[in-house]
Amino acid sequence: MATLRSLHVFDSICLFGSITEASQQINLSQPAMTQSLNKLETALGVSLFQRGKGMTCTEAGTVFHRRTRSGMNHLQQAVLQAAGRTAKDNPHLYRQISNSHLSCLQAVFEAGSFKQAAQGLGLTLSTVHRTFRSLEALLDINLADTRPNSVRRNAAGEAFYTLSKLAAREFRQATSDLEGWKGNYEESFTVGALPLVQSSILPKALIAFSQEFPHVTVVVVDGIYNSLLRQMKRGEIDYIIGALREGEQSEMIEQTPLFDDTLIVVGRVGHPVSKLKKVTERDLAAYPWVMPRKGSPSRGYFDAFYADLKRPSRLQCPIETGSFSVLRGLLQQSDRLSTISAQQARYELDNNLLTQIDYPLQQSARRIGYANRAGWQPSLPQRRFLQLLG
């Protein structure tokens, strides 16, 4: 990633139209700005500006600035939220943030101590401590509650950390977008995968995508929704794929539906219920069940469905799991039944590993799609990957 100093120089020239005007606005000498810009263009291998009476972005400069400006907006917002009045008195305060400030802050917060952060960065303890404190002094606020052997971020620190991570993600993507403009698609992006898409939908899309973009790395992270959501808000994940959450649309999160899916009843191959000509609630109530994890979109439906079965309390209660592999093992090795997404069980059904019980679940349709940060701008490969999911 380019240095923040060079990105500040580039961004200010884009905004003010000339090195002369930009140098006055950000209080940096014209020779220093010219030198920084030349180094940036050399590193990127493109001309970012057309030089004339003023300086206007080339096509490459426009591509690079779109993402750089987005990162600067996140960084400026981080400073405004953390510094408050100090930032209002100095609207260019965010331009004084350095790479060292951000790397030390993130390392300290993620390691939970100055000592471990220093070890991870390969720096001395005094250097990390001094850099962290200089950031607090610049913002005129404490970002963490510190003890001899631990550092715990406070509310201001959490806000600054989250937005600075988003800024860093955009700065990295700026270089990837520029390489894509050149025709070199070699970026990396991360998707959060909920259980529903892990067995069939996601693998199919990944295989097709890798054939079109063989040099783009897709990192798949699985987990529960709330954990993935926190990572996405910090820019560690670009979007989350799976069953959409009702009421989740907000100023921070957007959801896009791709298709509808329904729930089905499944059991082991050769399950006694699968041999019946007509399956009733009484038949289903004769067997123990496996239920979805609490808080998952399908759990509410299961609870209502299971209550209607009126199974006596003396019988085996359901086993709860959010792991599809555990669910599959439980079903294959017992007479337990479960409700599951038809898409999620597609591979097991097609390969005779599980069997679908002929009992339709009414009004069980759910929207499947992806969630992303509001205002998020996908790159061309990311957009193509989303198309392949549908």
Coordinates of C-alpha atoms in Angstrom, one line a residue:
M1 CA 0.0 0.0 0.0
A2 CA 1.2 3.5 -0.8
T3 CA 2.2 5.7 2.2
L4 CA -0.5 7.8 3.7
R5 CA 1.6 10.9 3.1
S6 CA 1.7 10.2 -0.6
L7 CA -2.1 9.5 -0.6
H8 CA -2.8 12.8 1.2
V9 CA -0.7 14.6 -1.4
F10 CA -2.5 12.9 -4.3
D11 CA -5.9 13.5 -2.8
S12 CA -5.3 17.2 -2.0
I13 CA -4.1 17.9 -5.6
C14 CA -7.3 16.2 -6.9
L15 CA -9.5 18.3 -4.6
F16 CA -7.8 21.7 -5.1
G17 CA -6.7 21.3 -8.7
S18 CA -3.0 22.4 -8.4
I19 CA 0.1 21.7 -6.3
T20 CA 0.3 25.4 -5.4
E21 CA -3.3 25.5 -3.9
A22 CA -3.0 22.1 -2.3
S23 CA 0.3 23.0 -0.6
Q24 CA -1.3 26.0 1.0
Q25 CA -4.3 24.0 2.2
I26 CA -2.4 21.1 3.8
N27 CA 0.7 23.1 4.9
L28 CA 3.3 21.2 2.9
S29 CA 5.9 22.7 0.7
Q30 CA 5.5 22.5 -3.1
P31 CA 8.9 20.7 -3.6
A32 CA 7.9 18.1 -1.0
M33 CA 4.5 17.5 -2.7
T34 CA 6.1 17.2 -6.1
Q35 CA 8.6 14.7 -4.9
S36 CA 5.9 12.7 -3.1
L37 CA 3.7 12.6 -6.2
N38 CA 6.5 11.6 -8.4
K39 CA 7.4 8.7 -6.1
L40 CA 3.7 7.6 -6.1
E41 CA 3.4 7.7 -9.9
T42 CA 6.6 5.8 -10.3
A43 CA 5.5 3.1 -7.8
L44 CA 2.1 2.8 -9.5
G45 CA 3.6 2.9 -13.0
V46 CA 1.0 5.4 -14.3
S47 CA 0.6 9.2 -14.7
L48 CA -2.1 10.3 -12.4
F49 CA -2.5 13.9 -13.7
Q50 CA -2.4 15.9 -16.9
R51 CA -0.1 18.8 -16.3
G52 CA -1.1 22.2 -17.7
K53 CA -2.4 25.4 -16.2
G54 CA -3.9 23.2 -13.5
M55 CA -3.8 19.5 -12.8
T56 CA -6.6 17.3 -13.8
C57 CA -6.8 13.5 -13.3
T58 CA -6.0 11.1 -16.0
E59 CA -8.3 8.1 -16.5
A60 CA -5.9 6.2 -14.2
G61 CA -5.9 9.0 -11.7
T62 CA -9.7 9.0 -11.7
V63 CA -9.8 5.2 -11.0
F64 CA -7.2 5.6 -8.2
H65 CA -8.9 8.6 -6.6
R66 CA -12.4 7.1 -6.4
R67 CA -11.2 4.6 -3.8
T68 CA -8.6 6.8 -2.2
R69 CA -11.2 9.5 -1.5
S70 CA -13.5 6.9 0.0
G71 CA -10.7 5.9 2.3
M72 CA -10.0 9.5 3.2
N73 CA -13.7 9.9 4.0
H74 CA -13.5 7.0 6.5
L75 CA -10.3 8.4 8.0
Q76 CA -11.8 11.9 8.3
Q77 CA -14.9 10.4 10.0
A78 CA -12.7 8.5 12.4
V79 CA -11.0 11.7 13.4
L80 CA -14.2 13.6 13.7
Q81 CA -15.8 11.0 15.9
A82 CA -12.7 10.6 18.1
A83 CA -11.4 14.2 18.3
G84 CA -14.6 16.1 18.3
R85 CA -14.1 19.8 18.7
T86 CA -10.3 19.6 18.0
A87 CA -11.1 18.2 14.6
K88 CA -13.7 20.8 13.9
D89 CA -11.2 23.5 14.6
N90 CA -8.7 21.9 12.2
P91 CA -10.6 20.2 9.3
H92 CA -7.2 18.9 7.9
L93 CA -6.3 17.1 11.1
Y94 CA -6.9 13.7 9.5
R95 CA -4.1 14.5 7.1
Q96 CA -1.6 14.3 10.0
I97 CA -2.4 10.6 10.6
S98 CA 0.5 8.4 9.4
N99 CA 0.9 4.8 8.5
S100 CA 2.8 4.3 11.8
H101 CA -0.1 5.7 13.7
L102 CA -2.6 3.2 12.1
S103 CA -0.3 0.1 12.2
C104 CA 0.5 0.7 15.9
L105 CA -3.1 1.4 16.9
Q106 CA -4.3 -1.7 15.1
A107 CA -1.5 -3.9 16.5
V108 CA -2.0 -2.8 20.0
F109 CA -5.8 -3.2 20.0
E110 CA -5.6 -6.6 18.3
A111 CA -2.8 -7.9 20.5
G112 CA -4.3 -6.4 23.7
S113 CA -0.9 -5.1 25.0
F114 CA 2.0 -2.9 23.9
K115 CA 4.5 -5.7 24.4
Q116 CA 2.8 -8.2 22.2
A117 CA 2.1 -5.5 19.6
A118 CA 5.8 -4.6 19.5
Q119 CA 6.8 -8.2 19.1
G120 CA 4.3 -8.6 16.2
L121 CA 5.5 -5.4 14.4
G122 CA 9.2 -6.1 15.1
L123 CA 9.6 -2.8 16.8
T124 CA 10.8 -1.8 20.2
L125 CA 8.3 -1.4 23.0
S126 CA 9.2 2.3 23.5
T127 CA 8.6 3.0 19.7
V128 CA 5.1 1.4 19.8
H129 CA 4.2 3.1 23.0
R130 CA 5.4 6.5 21.8
T131 CA 3.6 6.2 18.5
F132 CA 0.3 5.2 20.1
R133 CA 0.6 8.1 22.6
S134 CA 1.4 10.6 19.8
L135 CA -1.8 9.6 18.1
E136 CA -3.8 10.2 21.3
A137 CA -2.0 13.6 21.6
L138 CA -2.9 14.5 18.1
L139 CA -6.5 13.7 18.6
D140 CA -6.5 15.1 22.1
I141 CA -8.3 12.1 23.5
N142 CA -7.7 8.8 25.2
L143 CA -8.3 5.8 23.0
A144 CA -7.9 3.0 25.5
D145 CA -7.8 2.1 29.1
T146 CA -4.2 0.9 29.7
R147 CA -2.8 -1.2 32.5
P148 CA 0.8 -2.6 32.9
N149 CA 0.1 -5.7 30.9
S150 CA -3.1 -5.0 28.9
V151 CA -4.8 -2.4 26.7
R152 CA -8.5 -2.3 26.3
R153 CA -10.0 0.1 23.8
N154 CA -12.7 2.5 25.0
A155 CA -15.7 3.7 23.0
A156 CA -13.7 6.4 21.2
G157 CA -10.9 3.9 20.5
E158 CA -13.4 1.3 19.1
A159 CA -14.9 3.9 16.8
F160 CA -11.6 5.1 15.5
Y161 CA -10.3 1.6 15.1
T162 CA -13.3 0.5 13.1
L163 CA -13.2 3.4 10.7
S164 CA -9.5 3.4 10.3
K165 CA -9.6 -0.3 9.3
L166 CA -12.2 0.6 6.7
A167 CA -9.9 3.4 5.4
A168 CA -7.0 1.0 5.2
R169 CA -9.1 -1.5 3.2
E170 CA -10.1 1.2 0.7
F171 CA -6.5 2.4 0.3
R172 CA -5.4 -1.2 -0.5
Q173 CA -8.3 -1.6 -2.9
A174 CA -7.3 1.6 -4.7
T175 CA -4.1 -0.1 -5.9
S176 CA -6.1 -3.2 -6.8
D177 CA -8.6 -1.2 -8.8
L178 CA -5.8 0.5 -10.7
E179 CA -4.2 -2.8 -11.5
G180 CA -7.6 -4.0 -12.8
W181 CA -7.8 -0.9 -15.0
K182 CA -4.5 -2.0 -16.5
G183 CA -6.0 -5.5 -17.1
N184 CA -4.2 -7.2 -14.2
Y185 CA -6.8 -8.7 -11.9
E186 CA -4.7 -10.0 -9.0
E187 CA -6.6 -8.6 -6.0
S188 CA -7.8 -10.4 -2.9
F189 CA -11.2 -10.1 -1.2
T190 CA -12.9 -11.8 1.7
V191 CA -16.5 -13.1 2.0
G192 CA -18.3 -14.2 5.0
A193 CA -20.2 -17.5 4.5
L194 CA -23.2 -18.5 6.5
P195 CA -24.0 -22.2 6.8
L196 CA -26.7 -22.2 4.2
V197 CA -24.4 -21.5 1.3
Q198 CA -21.3 -23.4 2.3
S199 CA -22.1 -26.8 0.8
S200 CA -23.4 -26.1 -2.7
I201 CA -24.0 -22.4 -3.6
L202 CA -20.7 -21.1 -2.6
P203 CA -18.4 -23.9 -4.0
K204 CA -20.2 -23.7 -7.3
A205 CA -19.7 -19.9 -7.6
L206 CA -16.0 -20.2 -6.4
I207 CA -15.2 -22.8 -9.1
A208 CA -16.8 -20.7 -11.9
F209 CA -15.2 -17.5 -10.6
S210 CA -11.7 -19.0 -10.5
Q211 CA -12.0 -19.9 -14.1
E212 CA -12.7 -16.4 -15.1
F213 CA -10.3 -14.7 -12.7
P214 CA -7.6 -17.2 -12.0
H215 CA -5.3 -14.7 -10.2
V216 CA -7.9 -13.2 -7.9
T217 CA -7.8 -14.7 -4.4
V218 CA -11.2 -15.2 -2.6
V219 CA -10.9 -15.8 1.1
V220 CA -13.9 -17.5 2.7
V221 CA -14.6 -17.0 6.4
D222 CA -17.3 -18.9 8.1
G223 CA -19.0 -18.2 11.4
I224 CA -22.2 -17.0 13.1
Y225 CA -23.9 -13.9 11.7
N226 CA -23.1 -11.4 14.5
S227 CA -19.4 -12.3 14.4
L228 CA -19.2 -11.9 10.6
L229 CA -21.1 -8.6 10.8
R230 CA -18.6 -7.1 13.2
Q231 CA -15.8 -8.1 10.9
M232 CA -17.6 -6.6 7.9
K233 CA -18.1 -3.3 9.6
R234 CA -14.4 -3.1 10.1
G235 CA -13.6 -4.0 6.5
E236 CA -12.1 -7.4 7.3
I237 CA -14.9 -9.0 5.3
D238 CA -16.4 -7.4 2.1
Y239 CA -19.8 -9.0 2.3
I240 CA -21.8 -11.8 3.9
I241 CA -23.6 -14.4 1.9
G242 CA -26.5 -16.4 3.2
A243 CA -30.1 -16.1 4.5
L244 CA -31.0 -12.4 4.8
R245 CA -32.0 -11.0 8.2
E246 CA -35.4 -9.3 8.5
G247 CA -35.1 -5.8 9.7
E248 CA -31.3 -5.7 9.2
Q249 CA -31.5 -3.0 6.5
S250 CA -30.1 0.2 8.1
E251 CA -27.9 3.2 7.5
M252 CA -24.9 1.0 7.9
I253 CA -25.9 -2.3 6.3
E254 CA -27.6 -3.0 3.0
Q255 CA -29.1 -6.4 1.9
T256 CA -29.6 -7.6 -1.6
P257 CA -31.7 -10.7 -2.3
L258 CA -30.6 -13.2 -5.0
F259 CA -33.2 -15.9 -4.8
D260 CA -35.7 -17.6 -2.5
D261 CA -35.1 -20.9 -0.8
T262 CA -37.5 -23.2 1.2
L263 CA -37.1 -25.5 4.2
I264 CA -37.5 -29.3 3.9
V265 CA -37.6 -32.2 6.3
V266 CA -34.6 -34.6 6.0
G267 CA -33.4 -37.8 7.6
R268 CA -31.1 -40.7 7.0
V269 CA -31.4 -42.8 3.9
G270 CA -33.9 -45.6 4.6
H271 CA -35.5 -43.7 7.5
P272 CA -38.8 -45.4 8.5
V273 CA -40.8 -42.2 7.8
S274 CA -39.4 -42.0 4.2
K275 CA -41.2 -45.3 3.4
L276 CA -44.7 -44.1 4.3
K277 CA -47.1 -43.2 1.5
K278 CA -48.5 -40.2 3.4
V279 CA -46.6 -38.6 6.3
T280 CA -48.5 -36.9 9.1
E281 CA -47.5 -34.8 12.1
R282 CA -48.1 -37.8 14.3
D283 CA -45.5 -39.8 12.3
L284 CA -42.9 -37.0 12.6
A285 CA -43.6 -36.6 16.3
A286 CA -42.6 -40.2 16.9
Y287 CA -38.9 -39.4 16.3
P288 CA -36.3 -37.1 18.0
W289 CA -35.1 -34.0 16.1
V290 CA -32.1 -31.8 15.5
M291 CA -32.8 -28.1 15.5
P292 CA -31.0 -25.0 14.1
R293 CA -28.8 -22.7 16.3
K294 CA -30.7 -20.2 18.4
G295 CA -30.8 -16.8 16.6
S296 CA -30.5 -18.3 13.1
P297 CA -33.3 -17.3 10.6
S298 CA -34.7 -20.9 10.5
R299 CA -34.9 -21.3 14.2
G300 CA -38.1 -19.3 14.7
Y301 CA -39.8 -21.5 12.0
F302 CA -38.5 -24.7 13.6
D303 CA -39.7 -23.7 17.1
A304 CA -43.3 -23.1 15.8
F305 CA -43.2 -26.3 13.7
Y306 CA -41.9 -28.4 16.6
A307 CA -44.5 -27.0 19.0
D308 CA -47.3 -28.1 16.6
L309 CA -45.9 -31.7 16.7
K310 CA -46.9 -31.8 20.4
R311 CA -44.2 -34.3 21.3
P312 CA -44.5 -35.5 24.9
S313 CA -41.8 -33.9 27.1
R314 CA -40.7 -37.3 28.4
L315 CA -39.3 -38.1 25.0
Q316 CA -35.8 -37.1 23.8
C317 CA -35.5 -33.3 23.4
P318 CA -33.9 -31.8 20.2
I319 CA -30.2 -31.4 19.8
E320 CA -29.2 -27.9 18.8
T321 CA -26.3 -27.3 16.4
G322 CA -25.2 -24.7 13.8
S323 CA -22.7 -27.0 12.3
F324 CA -23.9 -28.7 9.1
S325 CA -21.3 -31.5 9.4
V326 CA -22.6 -32.3 12.9
L327 CA -26.2 -32.2 11.7
R328 CA -25.4 -34.6 8.9
G329 CA -23.6 -37.0 11.2
L330 CA -26.5 -37.0 13.7
L331 CA -29.0 -37.7 11.0
Q332 CA -26.9 -40.5 9.3
Q333 CA -26.3 -42.3 12.6
S334 CA -29.8 -42.1 14.1
D335 CA -33.4 -41.9 13.3
R336 CA -33.5 -38.1 14.2
L337 CA -35.1 -35.7 11.7
S338 CA -34.4 -32.1 11.0
T339 CA -35.6 -29.1 9.0
I340 CA -33.0 -27.6 6.6
S341 CA -32.6 -25.4 3.6
A342 CA -33.2 -27.3 0.4
Q343 CA -30.2 -25.6 -1.2
Q344 CA -27.9 -26.5 1.8
A345 CA -28.8 -30.2 1.6
R346 CA -28.6 -30.4 -2.3
Y347 CA -25.3 -32.3 -2.4
E348 CA -26.4 -34.8 0.3
L349 CA -29.7 -35.4 -1.4
D350 CA -28.2 -35.7 -4.9
N351 CA -25.6 -38.2 -3.7
N352 CA -27.9 -40.3 -1.6
L353 CA -26.3 -39.3 1.7
L354 CA -29.6 -38.0 3.2
T355 CA -33.2 -38.3 2.1
Q356 CA -36.0 -35.8 1.9
I357 CA -39.1 -36.6 3.8
D358 CA -42.3 -36.1 1.8
Y359 CA -43.8 -33.5 4.2
P360 CA -44.1 -30.0 2.7
L361 CA -43.3 -27.1 5.1
Q362 CA -45.8 -24.4 4.4
Q363 CA -44.7 -20.7 4.3
S364 CA -41.0 -21.6 4.8
A365 CA -39.6 -19.6 2.0
R366 CA -36.6 -17.4 2.9
R367 CA -34.6 -14.8 1.0
I368 CA -31.1 -15.7 0.2
G369 CA -28.6 -13.0 -0.8
Y370 CA -25.8 -10.9 0.5
A371 CA -25.3 -8.1 3.0
N372 CA -22.7 -5.3 2.7
R373 CA -21.7 -2.0 4.2
A374 CA -23.8 0.9 3.1
G375 CA -22.0 2.8 0.4
W376 CA -19.6 -0.1 -0.4
Q377 CA -18.3 -0.1 -3.9
P378 CA -17.4 -3.6 -5.3
S379 CA -14.6 -4.0 -7.7
L380 CA -15.3 -5.6 -11.1
P381 CA -14.2 -9.1 -9.9
Q382 CA -16.3 -8.7 -6.7
R383 CA -19.4 -7.8 -8.8
R384 CA -18.8 -10.8 -11.1
F385 CA -18.6 -13.1 -8.1
L386 CA -21.9 -11.8 -6.8
Q387 CA -23.5 -12.4 -10.2
L388 CA -22.3 -16.0 -10.1
L389 CA -24.0 -16.6 -6.8
G390 CA -27.4 -16.0 -8.3

